[in-house]
C-alpha cells in the first residue's frame, strides 16, 4: 500500500485524477451523464485530488466539476490553472499578468461553484511578466482566501527557485513518465530539495503505456496526439515495439501496463504525485488500485531500463509546442 503524501498542506492519495480529457484533448469527450458518473465514482473510490484548468474545454471542465461535485467539495483537494489564453483567430498565447490572473481566479471560482481553490497553478511561464509580479499576484489571492497555495506547470528549475524565494511554492506540475524524462534533468531534484510537491501529468505517456494502442492507432482530428511526434508513423513502430515488451513485463508481474507505469512514477520520490486522466470508469478503478499493489522493485527497475529517454523514438513535442515550455529539455 502506497501511503498518502503531502500536497498544498494536505495529505492526499498520491494518485489523483487529471480531468482534462473529460472535456477536451483526446478525441470526442463522453456524454455529459457519463462524465458526471465518472467523477462521482472517483470520489467513491477515494480520489481526493482533482486537477483541472480554465483552458480545458474553454471553461467547460471547471463547470463540469462544479456541477457534478459541488455538494462534495470537502472531500477532495481542488487544483486548477491559469495562464494559457486563446487569442483572436484561435491561436494560443500566455498571459500571467497580475490583472489577468486575478480575473481568471474569480471566473474559475464561479465555474467551480466554490469560494476557494486549494491549489492554483500558473500553467506556463509568461516571459513578459517579472516573476515577482506573477507570484505577488498569487500571494495576494492566498491572503484574500481565494486560493490556498500556488504552483507552476512546465517551469525550469531556475525559475522555480526564483519564484519560491518570493513566496513558498506548493507544487510543480510537469509531464513525467517512463518515456518523458525531462524533469530528471533538474526539476525533480529541485522540488525534492525545496520541499515542493511534484505532480506528474500524463504519467501513462498519453495512453501509450495503457495497453490499448495497437500497431496503427487511429487518432481523429480532435485528438492532440495526432500532432505529437512519438505517435507519428516515423516513430510509432519503434515505440510500439518497446511498449509490447513493456506490456509483457507487466503481464509477467500480473498487473496492468498502466499500473506499472504509475508505480514507476510514484517510485521516483516520496514527494511525487501522479494525475492520470481517463474517460473510462474501469480505467479509473484500475489506476487507483495501483496504490494497493506490491510490485517488486526489480519489475520497476526493469521498466526503467526498457523505456527511457535513450530508448524512446522522437521528441515529446513539435518545435512549435516546445517553444512554450520552460522545463529543461535534452539536447
Tab-separated table of C-alpha atoms in Angstrom, residues 1-8 10-18 42 45-51 75 77 119 121 171-174 176 197-204 258-259 261-277 284 286-293:
chain	number	residue	atom	x	y	z
A	1	UNK	CA	0.000	0.000	0.000
A	2	UNK	CA	1.385	3.381	-1.004
A	3	UNK	CA	0.523	5.866	1.768
A	4	UNK	CA	-0.816	9.387	1.412
A	5	UNK	CA	1.582	12.185	0.501
A	6	UNK	CA	1.619	15.903	1.250
A	7	UNK	CA	0.219	18.375	-1.280
A	8	UNK	CA	-0.615	22.028	-0.629
A	10	UNK	CA	-2.977	18.394	2.936
A	11	UNK	CA	-2.345	14.649	2.895
A	12	UNK	CA	-3.865	13.047	-0.192
A	13	UNK	CA	-3.682	9.808	-2.133
A	14	UNK	CA	-0.660	10.109	-4.448
A	15	UNK	CA	-2.780	9.140	-7.453
A	16	UNK	CA	-5.181	11.939	-8.286
A	17	UNK	CA	-7.474	12.478	-11.252
A	18	UNK	CA	-6.499	14.623	-14.214
A	42	UNK	CA	-13.794	8.808	-8.392
A	45	UNK	CA	-13.116	5.175	-4.740
A	46	UNK	CA	-11.131	7.630	-2.642
A	47	UNK	CA	-9.684	10.018	-5.206
A	48	UNK	CA	-9.138	13.190	-3.187
A	49	UNK	CA	-7.082	15.283	-5.623
A	50	UNK	CA	-8.817	16.568	-8.757
A	51	UNK	CA	-6.885	18.608	-11.309
A	75	UNK	CA	-13.952	15.535	0.005
A	77	UNK	CA	-8.272	18.854	-2.939
A	119	UNK	CA	-4.000	24.754	-5.380
A	121	UNK	CA	-1.089	26.906	-10.930
A	171	UNK	CA	3.720	22.194	-6.281
A	172	UNK	CA	5.351	21.906	-9.676
A	173	UNK	CA	3.368	20.092	-12.347
A	174	UNK	CA	5.197	18.713	-15.374
A	176	UNK	CA	6.621	12.854	-16.438
A	197	UNK	CA	5.424	18.501	-4.272
A	198	UNK	CA	5.996	17.247	-7.809
A	199	UNK	CA	2.822	16.410	-9.750
A	200	UNK	CA	3.294	14.264	-12.856
A	201	UNK	CA	0.774	14.751	-15.626
A	202	UNK	CA	0.439	12.218	-18.472
A	203	UNK	CA	2.097	9.527	-16.291
A	204	UNK	CA	0.823	6.804	-18.624
A	258	UNK	CA	-0.928	1.385	-16.710
A	259	UNK	CA	-0.407	0.200	-13.143
A	261	UNK	CA	3.622	2.926	-15.445
A	262	UNK	CA	2.034	4.635	-12.442
A	263	UNK	CA	4.013	2.620	-9.912
A	264	UNK	CA	7.237	3.634	-11.655
A	265	UNK	CA	6.316	7.343	-11.424
A	266	UNK	CA	5.463	7.116	-7.731
A	267	UNK	CA	8.702	5.253	-7.036
A	268	UNK	CA	10.725	8.291	-8.125
A	269	UNK	CA	10.345	10.028	-4.758
A	270	UNK	CA	8.047	10.391	-1.749
A	271	UNK	CA	7.120	13.905	-2.893
A	272	UNK	CA	5.862	12.691	-6.285
A	273	UNK	CA	2.166	12.519	-7.239
A	274	UNK	CA	0.559	11.261	-10.463
A	275	UNK	CA	-2.654	12.512	-12.079
A	276	UNK	CA	-3.672	10.117	-14.850
A	277	UNK	CA	-6.765	11.073	-16.792
A	284	UNK	CA	-10.348	4.894	-13.208
A	286	UNK	CA	-7.589	0.182	-12.285
A	287	UNK	CA	-5.417	3.281	-11.868
A	288	UNK	CA	-6.420	3.847	-8.241
A	289	UNK	CA	-5.912	0.182	-7.426
A	290	UNK	CA	-2.197	0.718	-8.133
A	291	UNK	CA	-1.926	2.154	-4.624
A	292	UNK	CA	-2.738	-1.231	-3.082
A	293	UNK	CA	-0.315	-3.279	-5.195
